[in-house]
Amino acid sequence: STLMKLKLSVRPAALISFVFVFLYAYSISDSVSAERAVIMYLLFIISKFFIEKTDTLTSLAFAVIYVCITDPLAITGAAFVMSFAAVFLIAVLAVPAGRYYRAYTDLRWENTHKRIKGSRHKPTFMEDMAASVLFSFCIQISMGAISAGYFYTFPLLSCLLNTVVLPFLPFLIITGLIGGVIGLFCL
């Protein structure tokens, strides 16, 4: 979206962003999760070329097939299961839970503001935070079950911390980037 703001058309912006994602994934490791992310992002970029919408579950299934063909033993590893399960659970549990919460807040607002014609519900900061906490909670609880199956422990503190920290992630990323840029010029 930053490249689109720089007045680049969709195709060059998609190619540039894919090159950066590919180089980043290549530089961190040859892990299953990085491979999954690159494959899913590649399918997203390809869909941008053809002006089609991509489906998360379809691109996830394509990534599973690709990883299983290139490395059949990867399916036995915890990294494979946790990476693919996280995206699957986001698509089938966390996103619908967020939609239901948004629909609930819209309906609640409409019921209390019936007399105001033509106005629409704009989510408040607290409603946005509650939706983000719900999203994070759904992911953490479901991934906690997978973690308990593989590592025989339930990461209770991690679930609580991630539920609190994930809603603030956009602010943390921005402040981290600002701190990195400032650190380039003054120590």
Coordinates of C-alpha atoms in Angstrom, one line a residue:
S1 CA 0.0 0.0 0.0
T2 CA 3.0 2.3 0.5
L3 CA 4.1 1.8 -3.0
M4 CA 0.5 2.5 -4.2
K5 CA 0.7 5.8 -2.4
L6 CA 3.9 6.6 -4.3
K7 CA 1.7 6.5 -7.5
L8 CA 3.0 3.1 -8.7
S9 CA 0.5 1.0 -10.6
V10 CA -0.6 -2.3 -9.2
R11 CA 1.7 -4.6 -11.2
P12 CA 5.0 -2.8 -10.5
A13 CA 4.1 -2.4 -6.8
A14 CA 3.2 -6.1 -6.6
L15 CA 6.5 -7.1 -8.2
I16 CA 8.6 -4.9 -6.0
S17 CA 6.8 -6.0 -2.8
F18 CA 7.2 -9.7 -3.7
V19 CA 10.9 -9.2 -4.3
F20 CA 11.3 -7.7 -0.9
V21 CA 9.2 -10.4 0.8
F22 CA 11.2 -13.1 -1.1
L23 CA 14.5 -11.7 -0.1
Y24 CA 13.5 -11.3 3.5
A25 CA 12.2 -14.9 3.7
Y26 CA 15.4 -16.1 2.0
S27 CA 17.6 -14.2 4.4
I28 CA 15.9 -15.4 7.6
S29 CA 16.0 -19.2 6.9
D30 CA 14.7 -22.0 4.9
S31 CA 11.9 -22.7 7.3
V32 CA 8.5 -24.1 6.5
S33 CA 6.7 -21.0 7.9
A34 CA 8.8 -18.7 5.6
E35 CA 8.1 -21.0 2.7
R36 CA 4.4 -20.9 3.5
A37 CA 4.3 -17.2 3.7
V38 CA 6.2 -16.7 0.4
I39 CA 3.9 -19.1 -1.4
M40 CA 0.7 -17.5 0.0
Y41 CA 2.1 -14.0 -0.8
L42 CA 3.0 -15.1 -4.3
L43 CA -0.6 -16.3 -4.9
F44 CA -1.8 -12.9 -3.5
I45 CA 0.4 -11.1 -5.9
I46 CA -0.6 -13.2 -8.9
S47 CA -4.3 -12.5 -8.0
K48 CA -3.5 -8.8 -8.1
F49 CA -2.2 -9.2 -11.7
F50 CA -5.5 -10.8 -12.8
I51 CA -7.7 -8.5 -10.7
E52 CA -9.1 -11.4 -8.8
K53 CA -9.6 -11.9 -5.1
T54 CA -7.5 -14.5 -3.4
D55 CA -8.9 -16.9 -0.9
T56 CA -6.8 -17.6 2.2
L57 CA -7.9 -21.2 2.5
T58 CA -7.2 -21.9 -1.2
S59 CA -3.7 -20.4 -1.1
L60 CA -3.1 -22.2 2.2
A61 CA -4.0 -25.5 0.6
F62 CA -1.8 -24.8 -2.4
A63 CA 1.1 -24.0 0.1
V64 CA 0.5 -27.3 1.9
I65 CA 0.6 -29.2 -1.4
Y66 CA 3.8 -27.5 -2.5
V67 CA 5.6 -28.1 0.8
C68 CA 4.4 -31.7 0.9
I69 CA 5.7 -32.3 -2.6
T70 CA 9.1 -30.6 -2.1
D71 CA 9.7 -32.0 1.5
P72 CA 7.3 -34.8 2.4
L73 CA 8.8 -35.2 5.9
A74 CA 8.0 -31.6 6.8
I75 CA 4.5 -32.6 7.6
T76 CA 5.8 -34.5 10.7
G77 CA 7.4 -31.4 12.2
A78 CA 5.9 -29.0 14.8
A79 CA 6.9 -26.0 12.7
F80 CA 4.7 -27.2 9.8
V81 CA 1.7 -27.9 11.9
M82 CA 1.9 -24.7 13.9
S83 CA 2.5 -22.5 10.9
F84 CA -0.3 -23.9 8.8
A85 CA -2.6 -24.3 11.8
A86 CA -2.1 -20.6 12.8
V87 CA -3.2 -19.4 9.3
F88 CA -6.0 -21.9 9.1
L89 CA -7.3 -20.9 12.6
I90 CA -7.1 -17.2 11.7
A91 CA -9.2 -17.8 8.6
V92 CA -11.9 -20.1 10.1
L93 CA -12.0 -18.9 13.7
A94 CA -10.5 -15.5 14.4
V95 CA -11.7 -13.6 11.4
P96 CA -15.3 -14.8 11.7
A97 CA -15.3 -14.0 15.4
G98 CA -14.2 -10.5 14.6
R99 CA -16.9 -10.2 12.0
Y100 CA -19.5 -11.4 14.4
Y101 CA -18.3 -8.9 17.0
R102 CA -18.4 -6.0 14.5
A103 CA -22.0 -7.1 13.5
Y104 CA -23.0 -7.2 17.1
T105 CA -21.6 -3.6 17.8
D106 CA -23.3 -2.3 14.6
L107 CA -26.6 -3.9 15.6
R108 CA -26.3 -2.6 19.2
W109 CA -25.6 0.9 17.9
E110 CA -28.5 0.8 15.5
N111 CA -30.9 -0.3 18.2
T112 CA -29.9 2.6 20.5
H113 CA -29.8 5.2 17.7
K114 CA -33.0 4.3 15.8
R115 CA -34.2 7.9 15.6
I116 CA -31.1 9.3 13.9
K117 CA -31.6 8.8 10.1
G118 CA -28.7 8.5 7.7
S119 CA -26.0 8.1 10.3
R120 CA -23.7 5.0 10.4
H121 CA -21.9 3.3 13.2
K122 CA -18.3 4.3 13.5
P123 CA -16.5 1.9 15.8
T124 CA -15.0 3.5 18.9
F125 CA -11.5 3.0 20.1
M126 CA -12.7 0.6 22.8
E127 CA -14.7 -1.4 20.3
D128 CA -11.6 -1.6 18.0
M129 CA -9.5 -2.7 21.0
A130 CA -12.1 -5.3 22.0
A131 CA -12.3 -6.7 18.5
S132 CA -8.5 -7.0 18.4
V133 CA -8.4 -8.7 21.8
L134 CA -11.1 -11.1 20.7
F135 CA -9.1 -11.9 17.5
S136 CA -5.9 -12.4 19.5
F137 CA -7.6 -14.5 22.1
C138 CA -9.1 -16.9 19.5
I139 CA -5.7 -17.4 18.0
Q140 CA -3.9 -17.9 21.3
I141 CA -6.3 -20.3 22.8
S142 CA -6.5 -22.5 19.7
M143 CA -2.7 -22.4 19.2
G144 CA -2.3 -23.2 22.9
A145 CA -4.1 -26.5 22.3
I146 CA -1.7 -27.4 19.5
S147 CA 1.3 -26.3 21.6
A148 CA 0.0 -28.5 24.5
G149 CA -0.2 -31.5 22.1
Y150 CA 3.4 -31.1 20.9
F151 CA 5.2 -29.7 23.9
Y152 CA 3.1 -31.0 26.7
T153 CA 2.6 -27.5 28.2
F154 CA 0.0 -24.8 27.8
P155 CA 1.6 -21.3 27.4
L156 CA -0.7 -19.5 29.8
L157 CA 1.6 -16.5 30.3
S158 CA 2.2 -16.3 26.5
C159 CA -1.5 -16.4 25.8
L160 CA -2.2 -13.6 28.3
L161 CA 0.7 -11.5 27.1
N162 CA -0.1 -11.9 23.4
T163 CA -3.7 -11.1 24.0
V164 CA -2.7 -7.8 25.5
V165 CA 0.2 -7.0 23.2
L166 CA -1.2 -7.9 19.8
P167 CA -3.8 -5.2 19.7
F168 CA -1.0 -2.6 20.0
L169 CA 1.2 -4.3 17.4
P170 CA 0.7 -1.6 14.7
F171 CA 1.8 1.1 17.2
L172 CA 4.8 -1.1 18.3
I173 CA 5.9 -1.6 14.7
I174 CA 5.7 2.1 13.9
T175 CA 7.6 3.1 17.0
G176 CA 10.2 0.4 16.3
L177 CA 10.7 1.7 12.8
I178 CA 11.0 5.2 14.0
G179 CA 13.5 4.1 16.6
G180 CA 15.6 2.3 14.0
V181 CA 15.7 5.3 11.7
I182 CA 16.7 7.5 14.7
G183 CA 19.3 5.0 15.7
L184 CA 20.9 5.3 12.2
F185 CA 21.7 8.9 12.8
C186 CA 22.4 9.2 16.6
L187 CA 23.5 6.4 18.9

